[in-house]
CSV table of C-alpha atoms in Angstrom, one decimal:
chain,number,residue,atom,x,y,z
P,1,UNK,CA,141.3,-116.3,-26.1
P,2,UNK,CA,137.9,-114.5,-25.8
P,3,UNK,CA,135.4,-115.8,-23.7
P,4,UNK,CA,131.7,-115.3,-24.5
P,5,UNK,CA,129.0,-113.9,-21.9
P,6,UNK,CA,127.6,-116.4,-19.8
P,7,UNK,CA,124.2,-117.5,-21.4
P,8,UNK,CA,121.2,-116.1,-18.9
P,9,UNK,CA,118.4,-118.4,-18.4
P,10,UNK,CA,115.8,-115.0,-19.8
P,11,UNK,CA,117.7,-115.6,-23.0
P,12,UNK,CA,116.8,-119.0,-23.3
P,13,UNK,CA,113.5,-119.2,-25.9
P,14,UNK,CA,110.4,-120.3,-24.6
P,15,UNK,CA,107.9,-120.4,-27.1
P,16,UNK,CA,108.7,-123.9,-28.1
P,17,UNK,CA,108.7,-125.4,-24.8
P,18,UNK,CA,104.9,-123.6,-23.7
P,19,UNK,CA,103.5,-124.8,-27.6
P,20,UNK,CA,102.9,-128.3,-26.3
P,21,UNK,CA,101.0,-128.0,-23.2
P,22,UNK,CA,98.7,-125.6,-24.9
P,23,UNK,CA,97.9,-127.5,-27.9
P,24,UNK,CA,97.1,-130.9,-25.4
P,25,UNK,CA,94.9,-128.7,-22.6
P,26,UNK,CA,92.0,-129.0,-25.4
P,27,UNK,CA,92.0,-132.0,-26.3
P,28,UNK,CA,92.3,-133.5,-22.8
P,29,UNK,CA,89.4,-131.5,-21.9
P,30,UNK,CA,87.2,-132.4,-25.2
P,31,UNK,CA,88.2,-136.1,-24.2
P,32,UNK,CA,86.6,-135.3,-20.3
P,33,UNK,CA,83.9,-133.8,-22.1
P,34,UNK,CA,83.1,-137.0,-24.5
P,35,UNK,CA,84.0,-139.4,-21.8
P,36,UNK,CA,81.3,-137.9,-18.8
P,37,UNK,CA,79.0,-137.9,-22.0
P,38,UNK,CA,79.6,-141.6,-22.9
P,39,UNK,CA,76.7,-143.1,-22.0
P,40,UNK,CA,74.6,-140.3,-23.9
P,41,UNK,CA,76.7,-141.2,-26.7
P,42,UNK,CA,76.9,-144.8,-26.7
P,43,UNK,CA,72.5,-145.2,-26.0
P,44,UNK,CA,71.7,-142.0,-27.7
P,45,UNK,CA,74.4,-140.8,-30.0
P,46,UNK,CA,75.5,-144.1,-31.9
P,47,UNK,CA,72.0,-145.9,-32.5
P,48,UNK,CA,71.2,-142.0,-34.2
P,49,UNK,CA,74.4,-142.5,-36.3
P,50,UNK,CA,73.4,-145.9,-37.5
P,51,UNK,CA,70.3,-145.2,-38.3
P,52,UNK,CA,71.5,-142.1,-40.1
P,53,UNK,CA,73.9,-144.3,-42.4
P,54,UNK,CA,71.2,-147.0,-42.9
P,55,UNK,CA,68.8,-144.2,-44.1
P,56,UNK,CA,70.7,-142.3,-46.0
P,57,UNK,CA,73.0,-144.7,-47.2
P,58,UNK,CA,71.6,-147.9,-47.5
P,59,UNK,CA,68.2,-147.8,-47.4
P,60,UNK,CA,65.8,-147.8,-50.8
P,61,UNK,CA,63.3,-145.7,-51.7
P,62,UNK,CA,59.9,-146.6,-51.5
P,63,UNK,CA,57.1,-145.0,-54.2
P,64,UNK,CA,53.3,-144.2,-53.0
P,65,UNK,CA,50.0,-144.5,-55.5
P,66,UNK,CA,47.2,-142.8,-53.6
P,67,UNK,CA,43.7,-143.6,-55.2
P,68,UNK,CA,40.4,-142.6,-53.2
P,69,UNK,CA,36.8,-144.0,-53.7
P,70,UNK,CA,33.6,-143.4,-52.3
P,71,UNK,CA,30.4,-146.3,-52.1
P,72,UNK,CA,27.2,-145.0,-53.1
P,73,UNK,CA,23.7,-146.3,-53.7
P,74,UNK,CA,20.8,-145.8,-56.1
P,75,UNK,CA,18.8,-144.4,-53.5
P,76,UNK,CA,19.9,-143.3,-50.1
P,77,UNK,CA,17.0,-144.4,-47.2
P,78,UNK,CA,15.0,-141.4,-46.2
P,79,UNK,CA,11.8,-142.8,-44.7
P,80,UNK,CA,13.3,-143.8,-41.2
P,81,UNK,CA,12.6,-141.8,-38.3
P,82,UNK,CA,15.6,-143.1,-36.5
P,83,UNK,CA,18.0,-142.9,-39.3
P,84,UNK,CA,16.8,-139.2,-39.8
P,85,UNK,CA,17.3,-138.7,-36.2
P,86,UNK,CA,21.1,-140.5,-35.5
P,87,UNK,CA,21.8,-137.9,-38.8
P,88,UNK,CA,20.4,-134.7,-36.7
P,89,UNK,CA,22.1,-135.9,-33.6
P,90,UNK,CA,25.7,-136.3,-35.4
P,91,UNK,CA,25.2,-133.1,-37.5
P,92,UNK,CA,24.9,-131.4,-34.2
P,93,UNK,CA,27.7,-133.1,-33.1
P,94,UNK,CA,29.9,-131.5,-35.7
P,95,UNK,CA,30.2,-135.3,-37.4
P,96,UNK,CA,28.5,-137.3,-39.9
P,97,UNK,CA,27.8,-141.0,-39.8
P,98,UNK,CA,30.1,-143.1,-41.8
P,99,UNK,CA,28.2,-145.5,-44.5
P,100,UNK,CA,28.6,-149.1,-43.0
P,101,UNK,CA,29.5,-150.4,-46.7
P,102,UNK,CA,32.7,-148.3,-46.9
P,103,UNK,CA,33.9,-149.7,-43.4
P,104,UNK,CA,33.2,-153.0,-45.1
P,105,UNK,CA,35.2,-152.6,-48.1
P,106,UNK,CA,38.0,-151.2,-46.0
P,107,UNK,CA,38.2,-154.1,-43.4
P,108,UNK,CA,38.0,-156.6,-46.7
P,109,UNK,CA,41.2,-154.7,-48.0
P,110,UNK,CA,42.8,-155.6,-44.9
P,111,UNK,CA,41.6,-158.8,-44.7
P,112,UNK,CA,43.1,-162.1,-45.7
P,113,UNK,CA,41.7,-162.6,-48.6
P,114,UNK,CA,42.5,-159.1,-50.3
P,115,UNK,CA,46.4,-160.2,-49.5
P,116,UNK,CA,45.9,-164.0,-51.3
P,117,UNK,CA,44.0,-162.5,-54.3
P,118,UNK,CA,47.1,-159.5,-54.6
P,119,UNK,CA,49.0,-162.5,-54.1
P,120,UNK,CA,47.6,-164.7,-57.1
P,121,UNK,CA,46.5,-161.5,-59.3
P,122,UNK,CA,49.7,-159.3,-59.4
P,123,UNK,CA,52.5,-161.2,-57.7
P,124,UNK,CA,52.5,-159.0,-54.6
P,125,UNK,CA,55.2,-161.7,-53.3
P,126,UNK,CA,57.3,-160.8,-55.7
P,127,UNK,CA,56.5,-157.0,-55.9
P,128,UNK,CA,58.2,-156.9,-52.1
P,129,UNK,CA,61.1,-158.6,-52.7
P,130,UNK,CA,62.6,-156.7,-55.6
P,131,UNK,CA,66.1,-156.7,-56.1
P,132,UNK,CA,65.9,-152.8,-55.8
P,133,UNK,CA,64.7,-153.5,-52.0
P,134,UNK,CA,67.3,-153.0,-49.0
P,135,UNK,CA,67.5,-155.5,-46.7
P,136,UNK,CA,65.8,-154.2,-44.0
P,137,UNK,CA,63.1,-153.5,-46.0
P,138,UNK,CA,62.2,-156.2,-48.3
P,139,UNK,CA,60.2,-159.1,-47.4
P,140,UNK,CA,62.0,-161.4,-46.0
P,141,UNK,CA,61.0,-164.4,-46.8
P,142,UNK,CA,58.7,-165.6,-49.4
P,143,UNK,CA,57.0,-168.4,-48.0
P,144,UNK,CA,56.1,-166.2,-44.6
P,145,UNK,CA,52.9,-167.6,-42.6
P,146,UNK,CA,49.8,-165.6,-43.1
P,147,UNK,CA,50.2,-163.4,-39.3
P,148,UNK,CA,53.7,-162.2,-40.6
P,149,UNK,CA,52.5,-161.4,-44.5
P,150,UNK,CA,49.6,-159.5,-43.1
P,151,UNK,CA,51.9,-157.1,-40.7
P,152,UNK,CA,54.2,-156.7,-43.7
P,153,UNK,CA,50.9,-156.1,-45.8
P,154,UNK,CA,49.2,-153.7,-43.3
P,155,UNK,CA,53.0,-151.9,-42.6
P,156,UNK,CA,53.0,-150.8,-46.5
P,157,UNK,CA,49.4,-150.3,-47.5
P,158,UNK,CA,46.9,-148.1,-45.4
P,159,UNK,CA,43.6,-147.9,-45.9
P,160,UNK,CA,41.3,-145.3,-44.2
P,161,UNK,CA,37.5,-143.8,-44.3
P,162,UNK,CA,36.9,-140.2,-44.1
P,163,UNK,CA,34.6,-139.9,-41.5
P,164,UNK,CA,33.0,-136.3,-43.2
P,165,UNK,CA,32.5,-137.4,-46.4
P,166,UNK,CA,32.9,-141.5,-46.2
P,167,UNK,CA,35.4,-141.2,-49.1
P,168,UNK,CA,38.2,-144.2,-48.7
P,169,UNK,CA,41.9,-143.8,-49.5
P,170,UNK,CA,44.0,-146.3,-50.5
P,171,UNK,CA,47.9,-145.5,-50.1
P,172,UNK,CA,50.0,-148.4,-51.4
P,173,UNK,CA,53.9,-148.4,-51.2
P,174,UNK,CA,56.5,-150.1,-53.5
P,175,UNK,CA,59.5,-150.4,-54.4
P,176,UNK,CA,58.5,-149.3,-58.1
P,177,UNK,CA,56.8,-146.4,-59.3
P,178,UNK,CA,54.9,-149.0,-61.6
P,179,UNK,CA,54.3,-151.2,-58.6
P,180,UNK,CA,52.4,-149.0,-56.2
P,181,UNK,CA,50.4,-147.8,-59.2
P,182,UNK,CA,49.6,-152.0,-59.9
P,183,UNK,CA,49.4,-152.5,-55.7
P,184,UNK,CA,46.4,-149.9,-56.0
P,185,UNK,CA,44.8,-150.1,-58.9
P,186,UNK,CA,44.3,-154.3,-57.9
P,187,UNK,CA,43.5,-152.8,-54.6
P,188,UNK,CA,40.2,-150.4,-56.2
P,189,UNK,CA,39.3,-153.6,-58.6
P,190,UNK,CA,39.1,-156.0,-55.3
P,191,UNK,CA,37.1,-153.4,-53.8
P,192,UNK,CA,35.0,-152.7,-57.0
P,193,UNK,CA,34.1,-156.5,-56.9
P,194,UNK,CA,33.5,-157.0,-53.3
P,195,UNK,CA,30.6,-154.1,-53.5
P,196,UNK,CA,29.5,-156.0,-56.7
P,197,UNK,CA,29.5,-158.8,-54.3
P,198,UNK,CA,27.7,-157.4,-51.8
P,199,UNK,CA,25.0,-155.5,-54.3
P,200,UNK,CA,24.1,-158.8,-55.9
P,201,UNK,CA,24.0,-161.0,-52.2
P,202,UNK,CA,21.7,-158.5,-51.2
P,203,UNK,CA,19.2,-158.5,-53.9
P,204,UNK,CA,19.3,-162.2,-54.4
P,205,UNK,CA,18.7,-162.6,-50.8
P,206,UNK,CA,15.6,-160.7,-50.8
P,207,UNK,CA,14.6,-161.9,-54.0
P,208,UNK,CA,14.9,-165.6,-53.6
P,209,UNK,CA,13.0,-165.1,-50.5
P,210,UNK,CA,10.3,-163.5,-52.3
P,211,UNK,CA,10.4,-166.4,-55.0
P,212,UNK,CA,10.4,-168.5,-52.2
P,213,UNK,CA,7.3,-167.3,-51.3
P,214,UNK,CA,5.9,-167.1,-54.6
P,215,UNK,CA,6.6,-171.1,-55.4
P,216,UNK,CA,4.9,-172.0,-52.1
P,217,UNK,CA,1.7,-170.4,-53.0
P,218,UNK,CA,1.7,-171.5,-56.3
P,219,UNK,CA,1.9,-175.2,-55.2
P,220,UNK,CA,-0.6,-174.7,-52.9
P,221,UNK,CA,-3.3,-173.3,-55.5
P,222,UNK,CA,-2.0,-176.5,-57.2
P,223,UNK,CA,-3.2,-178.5,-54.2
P,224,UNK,CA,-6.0,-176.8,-53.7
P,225,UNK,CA,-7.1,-177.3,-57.1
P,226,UNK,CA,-6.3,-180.7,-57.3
P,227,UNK,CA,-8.2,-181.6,-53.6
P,228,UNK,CA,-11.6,-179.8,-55.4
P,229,UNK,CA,-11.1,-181.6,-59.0
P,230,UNK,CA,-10.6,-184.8,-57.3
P,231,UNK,CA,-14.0,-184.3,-55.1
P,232,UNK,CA,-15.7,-183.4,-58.3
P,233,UNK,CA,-14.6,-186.9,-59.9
P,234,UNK,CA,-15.2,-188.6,-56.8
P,235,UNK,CA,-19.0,-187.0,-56.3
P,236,UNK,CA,-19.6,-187.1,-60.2
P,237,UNK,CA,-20.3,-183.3,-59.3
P,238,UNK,CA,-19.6,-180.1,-59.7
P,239,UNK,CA,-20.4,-178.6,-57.0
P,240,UNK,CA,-22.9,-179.6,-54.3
P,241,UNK,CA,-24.9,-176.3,-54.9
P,242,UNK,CA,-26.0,-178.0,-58.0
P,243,UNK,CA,-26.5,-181.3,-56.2
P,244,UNK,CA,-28.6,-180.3,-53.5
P,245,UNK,CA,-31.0,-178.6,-56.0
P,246,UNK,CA,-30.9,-181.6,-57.9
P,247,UNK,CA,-31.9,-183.8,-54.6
P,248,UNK,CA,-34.0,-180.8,-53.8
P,249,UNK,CA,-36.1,-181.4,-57.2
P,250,UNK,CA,-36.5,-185.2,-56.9
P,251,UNK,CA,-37.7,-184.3,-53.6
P,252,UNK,CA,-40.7,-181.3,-54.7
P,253,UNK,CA,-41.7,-184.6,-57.0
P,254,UNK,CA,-41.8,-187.2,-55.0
P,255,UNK,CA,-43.4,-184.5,-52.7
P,256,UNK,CA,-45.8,-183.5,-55.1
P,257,UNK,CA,-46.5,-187.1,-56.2
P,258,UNK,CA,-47.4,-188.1,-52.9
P,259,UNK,CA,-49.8,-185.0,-52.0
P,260,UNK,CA,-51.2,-186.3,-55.7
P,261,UNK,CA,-52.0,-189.5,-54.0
P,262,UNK,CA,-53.4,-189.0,-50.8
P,263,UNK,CA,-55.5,-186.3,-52.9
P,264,UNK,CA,-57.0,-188.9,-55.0
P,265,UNK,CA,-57.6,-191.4,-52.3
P,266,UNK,CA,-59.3,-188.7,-49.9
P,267,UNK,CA,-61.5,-188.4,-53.3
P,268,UNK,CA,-62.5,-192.0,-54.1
P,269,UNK,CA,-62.5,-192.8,-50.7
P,270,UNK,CA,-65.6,-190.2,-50.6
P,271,UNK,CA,-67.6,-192.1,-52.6
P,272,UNK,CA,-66.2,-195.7,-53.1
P,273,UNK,CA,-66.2,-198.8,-50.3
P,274,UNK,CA,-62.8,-199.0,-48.5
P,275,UNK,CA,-62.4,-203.0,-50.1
P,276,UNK,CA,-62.2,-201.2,-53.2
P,277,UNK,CA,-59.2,-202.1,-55.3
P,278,UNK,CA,-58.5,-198.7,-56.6
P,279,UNK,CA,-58.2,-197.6,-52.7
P,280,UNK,CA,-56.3,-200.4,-52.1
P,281,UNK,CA,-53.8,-199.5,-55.0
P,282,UNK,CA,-54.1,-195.7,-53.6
P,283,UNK,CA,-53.0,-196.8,-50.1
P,284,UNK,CA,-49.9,-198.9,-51.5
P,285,UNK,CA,-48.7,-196.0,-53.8
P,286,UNK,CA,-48.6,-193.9,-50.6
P,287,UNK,CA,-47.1,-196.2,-48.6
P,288,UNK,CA,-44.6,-196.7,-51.4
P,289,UNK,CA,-44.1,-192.8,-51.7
P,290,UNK,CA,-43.6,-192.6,-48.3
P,291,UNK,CA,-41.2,-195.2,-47.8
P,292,UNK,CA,-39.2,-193.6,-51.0
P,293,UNK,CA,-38.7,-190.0,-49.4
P,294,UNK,CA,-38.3,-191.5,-45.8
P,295,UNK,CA,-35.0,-193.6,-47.7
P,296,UNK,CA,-34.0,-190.6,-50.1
P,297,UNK,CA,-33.9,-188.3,-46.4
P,298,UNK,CA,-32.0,-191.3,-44.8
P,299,UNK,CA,-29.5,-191.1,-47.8
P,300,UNK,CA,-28.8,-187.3,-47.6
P,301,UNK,CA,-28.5,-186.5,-44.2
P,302,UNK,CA,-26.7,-189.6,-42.4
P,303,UNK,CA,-23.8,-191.7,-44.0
P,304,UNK,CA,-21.4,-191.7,-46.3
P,305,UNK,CA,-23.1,-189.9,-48.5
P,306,UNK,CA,-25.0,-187.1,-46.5
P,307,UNK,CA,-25.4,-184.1,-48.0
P,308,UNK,CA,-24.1,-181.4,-45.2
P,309,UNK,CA,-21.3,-183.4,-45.1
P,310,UNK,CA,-20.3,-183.3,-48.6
P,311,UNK,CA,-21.7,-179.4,-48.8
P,312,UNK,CA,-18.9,-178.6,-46.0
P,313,UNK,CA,-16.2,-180.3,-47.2
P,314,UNK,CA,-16.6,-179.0,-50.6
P,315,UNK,CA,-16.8,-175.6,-48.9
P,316,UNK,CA,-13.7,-175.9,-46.9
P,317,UNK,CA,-11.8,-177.1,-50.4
P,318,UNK,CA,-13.0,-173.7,-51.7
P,319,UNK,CA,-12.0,-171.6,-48.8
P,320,UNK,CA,-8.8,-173.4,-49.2
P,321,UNK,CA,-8.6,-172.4,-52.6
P,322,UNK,CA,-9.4,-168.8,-51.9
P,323,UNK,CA,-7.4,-168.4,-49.4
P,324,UNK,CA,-4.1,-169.9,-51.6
P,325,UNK,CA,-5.3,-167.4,-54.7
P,326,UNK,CA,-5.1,-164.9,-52.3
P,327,UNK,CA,-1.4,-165.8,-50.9
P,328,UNK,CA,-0.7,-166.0,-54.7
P,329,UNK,CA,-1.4,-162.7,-55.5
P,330,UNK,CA,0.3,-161.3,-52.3
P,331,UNK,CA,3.4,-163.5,-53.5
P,332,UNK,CA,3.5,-161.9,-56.7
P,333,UNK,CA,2.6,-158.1,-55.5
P,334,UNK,CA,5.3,-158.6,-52.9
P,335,UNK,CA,8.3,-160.3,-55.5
P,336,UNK,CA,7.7,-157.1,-57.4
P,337,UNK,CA,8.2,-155.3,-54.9
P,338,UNK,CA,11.7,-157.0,-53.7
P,339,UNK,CA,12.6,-156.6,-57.0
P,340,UNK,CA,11.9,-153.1,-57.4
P,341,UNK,CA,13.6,-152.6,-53.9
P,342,UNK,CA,16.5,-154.1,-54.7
P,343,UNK,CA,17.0,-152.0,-57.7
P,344,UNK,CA,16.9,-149.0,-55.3
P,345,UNK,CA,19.4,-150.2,-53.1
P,346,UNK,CA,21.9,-151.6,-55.4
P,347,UNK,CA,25.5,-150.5,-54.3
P,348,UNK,CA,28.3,-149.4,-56.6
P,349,UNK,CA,31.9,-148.2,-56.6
P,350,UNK,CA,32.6,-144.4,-58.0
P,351,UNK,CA,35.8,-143.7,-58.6
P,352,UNK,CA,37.1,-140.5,-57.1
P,353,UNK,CA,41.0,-140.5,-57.4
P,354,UNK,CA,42.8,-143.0,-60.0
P,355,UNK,CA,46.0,-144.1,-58.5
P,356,UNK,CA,48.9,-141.8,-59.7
P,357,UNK,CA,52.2,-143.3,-60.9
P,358,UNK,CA,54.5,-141.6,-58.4
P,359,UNK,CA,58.1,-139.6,-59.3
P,360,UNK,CA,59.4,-139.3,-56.3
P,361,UNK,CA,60.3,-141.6,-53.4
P,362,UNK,CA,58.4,-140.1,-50.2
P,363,UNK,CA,59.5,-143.6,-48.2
P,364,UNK,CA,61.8,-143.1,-45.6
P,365,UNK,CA,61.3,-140.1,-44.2
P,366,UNK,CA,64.7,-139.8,-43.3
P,367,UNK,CA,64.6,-136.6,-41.6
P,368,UNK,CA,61.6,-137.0,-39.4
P,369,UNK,CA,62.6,-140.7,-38.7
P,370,UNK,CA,65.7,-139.4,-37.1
P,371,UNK,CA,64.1,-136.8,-34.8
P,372,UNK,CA,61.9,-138.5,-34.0
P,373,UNK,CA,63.9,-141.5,-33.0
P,374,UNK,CA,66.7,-139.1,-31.8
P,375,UNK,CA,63.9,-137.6,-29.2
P,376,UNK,CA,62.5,-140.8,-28.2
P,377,UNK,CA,66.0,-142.2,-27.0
P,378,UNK,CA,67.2,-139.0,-25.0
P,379,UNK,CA,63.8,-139.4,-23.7
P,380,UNK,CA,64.1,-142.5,-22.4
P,381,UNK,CA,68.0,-141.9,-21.8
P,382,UNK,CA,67.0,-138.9,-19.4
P,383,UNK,CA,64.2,-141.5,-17.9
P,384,UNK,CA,66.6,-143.6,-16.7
P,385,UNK,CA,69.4,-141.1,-15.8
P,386,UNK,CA,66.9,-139.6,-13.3
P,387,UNK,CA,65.9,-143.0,-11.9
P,388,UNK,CA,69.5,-144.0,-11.5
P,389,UNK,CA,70.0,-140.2,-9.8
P,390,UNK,CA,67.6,-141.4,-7.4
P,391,UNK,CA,68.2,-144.6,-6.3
P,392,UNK,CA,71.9,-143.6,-5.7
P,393,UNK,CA,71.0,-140.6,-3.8
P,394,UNK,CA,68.3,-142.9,-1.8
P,395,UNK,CA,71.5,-145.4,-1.4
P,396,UNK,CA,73.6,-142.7,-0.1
């Protein structure tokens, strides 16, 4: 019997028994590698990976109408020195002033009242909740208090003013192509009528002031007119110019009447015995005379009905009366002239930009979502690691 050569341990094959610890040496150390990292990973890394899959796999996209406008008037103010100034100040400045109107209409677009009327008009409930709509996104509830609708409101609409040329843009978002376009054109015709709005409360304010000022006088030239017509009744007279030169007359005769008299008598007396009964006669009619003008002057000048007295308040009824045609003319001159005014500075709405009907989801910007929250959170991850590195070396 043959015997074979005893089998050396150099013949033995190795290959098979060195594969295994080479193929594990990676992986062990990959698995050192991800587990030192597993913080990193677990506050950094998986928050990244779900917001990758929600963008990019769940979440809807969301459609933009951009419209622009700019408020205008008839006539821009040029005759104020300090407006002229503030505009040479800001122009040096490298900025011009803003129009206070187009801040207006922008705060009303964000305002409370802009979301109800969207909310009656168009259904803007309904636009942001369409079936379409992930869940993160959509509204998410319909009967939301006021606060929340307004966040969701403000989070999906912008408003802004250009502060170089005062031109507003309107960016509404949607689910629907044909719902951002509705979202913003409802958005311009709001706007359109709340500078309507603001035109017409402006020139009726200064208006109705100025008919204001118009009715007053008018009743008052009524009053005064009524105050002299009534005197005239009352005097049986139309004026005490014409009565006075009346009284004035009866006066020159009685005047007259009575030099007449005492002429006479100085004649007869010359020639005729005092017991005579034509100088008696004389002497009565004189005394009468007398007696007549000395009651006439009592009449006129104390009492009742004294002539200065009726002469001044018959002249203060006229001033009064000249004084309210006056404040009527002014009155009219200066309605005119609010009207006229408010023509000038009647506001309106131009249209710059009609809102497009988009083809193309911009909303969410995936990609710059994720970088930007994938920076934020290794910020704040390497915030904390170097706290933690120094309180444990302070504790060691």
């Amino acid at each position: 019997m043959k015997l074979s050569p005893p089998t050396r341990v150099s013949d033995i094959p190795i290959s098979a028994g060195r594969a295994r610890p080479a193929a594990v040496a990676p992986r062990s150390a990959l698995l050192r590698m991800l587990w030192r990292r597993r913080f990193f990973l677990l506050l950094v890394g998986l928050p990244t990976l779900i917001a990758a899959i929600y963008l990019y796999g769940i979440a809807a996209g969301q459609y933009v109408s951009e419209a622009r406008f700019v408020v205008r008037g008839q006539q821009e103010s040029r005759g104020s020195t300090s407006s002229s100034l503030g505009e040479m100040l800001g122009a040096a400045a490298g900025f011009k002033q803003v129009p206070a109107e187009a801040l207006t209409v922008r705060d009303y677009l964000e305002s409370h009242d802009a979301i109800e009327s969207l909310k009656t008009r168009i259904g803007l409930v309904e636009i942001y909740r369409r079936p379409e709509a992930d869940f993160l996104a959509r509204l998410w509830s319909p009967d939301l208090p006021a606060e929340l609708m307004a966040l969701y409101y403000h989070h999906m609409n912008t408003v802004t003013v250009d502060n170089t040329g005062g031109i507003t843009t309107i960016r509404a978002r949607a689910f629907r192509p044909e719902d951002a376009h509705r979202v913003a054109e409802e958005q311009l015709r709001l706007s359109e009528e709340f500078v309507n709005k603001l035109s017409s409360r402006a020139r009726e304010a200064s208006v109705n002031f100025a008919q204001g000022e118009l009715r007053r006088a008018e009743e008052r030239v009524i009053a005064a007119q009524t105050a002299i017509t009534e005197w005239r009744q009352r005097e049986q007279a139309v004026d005490p110019v014409s009565l006075a030169q009346i009284n004035q007359a009866g006066f020159a005769a009685l005047e007259k009447e009575l030099n007449t008299a005492r002429t006479e008598l100085q004649e007869k007396s010359a020639f005729m015995r005092p017991d005579n009964p034509q100088i008696a006669t004389l002497r009565n009619r004189i005394q009468a005379l007398q007696a007549r003008i000395r009651i006439e002057r009592d009449r006129l000048t104390t009492g009742a009905e004294a002539l200065p007295e009726r002469i001044s308040v018959f002249e203060r009824l006229a001033q009064e009366r000249e004084f309210a045609n006056k404040q009527l003319a002014s009155a009219t001159a200066s309605l005119e002239m609010a009207r006229m005014e408010a023509q000038r500075q009647q506001l309106f709405l131009a249209r710059v930009v009609e809102p497009n009907m988009a083809e193309y989801p911009l909303y969410p910007r995936a990609a710059i979502f994720l970088i930007s929250f994938f920076a934020v959170l290794s910020m704040l991850y390497g915030v904390g690691w170097l706290l933690l590195a120094g309180v444990r070396e302070h504790a060691l």
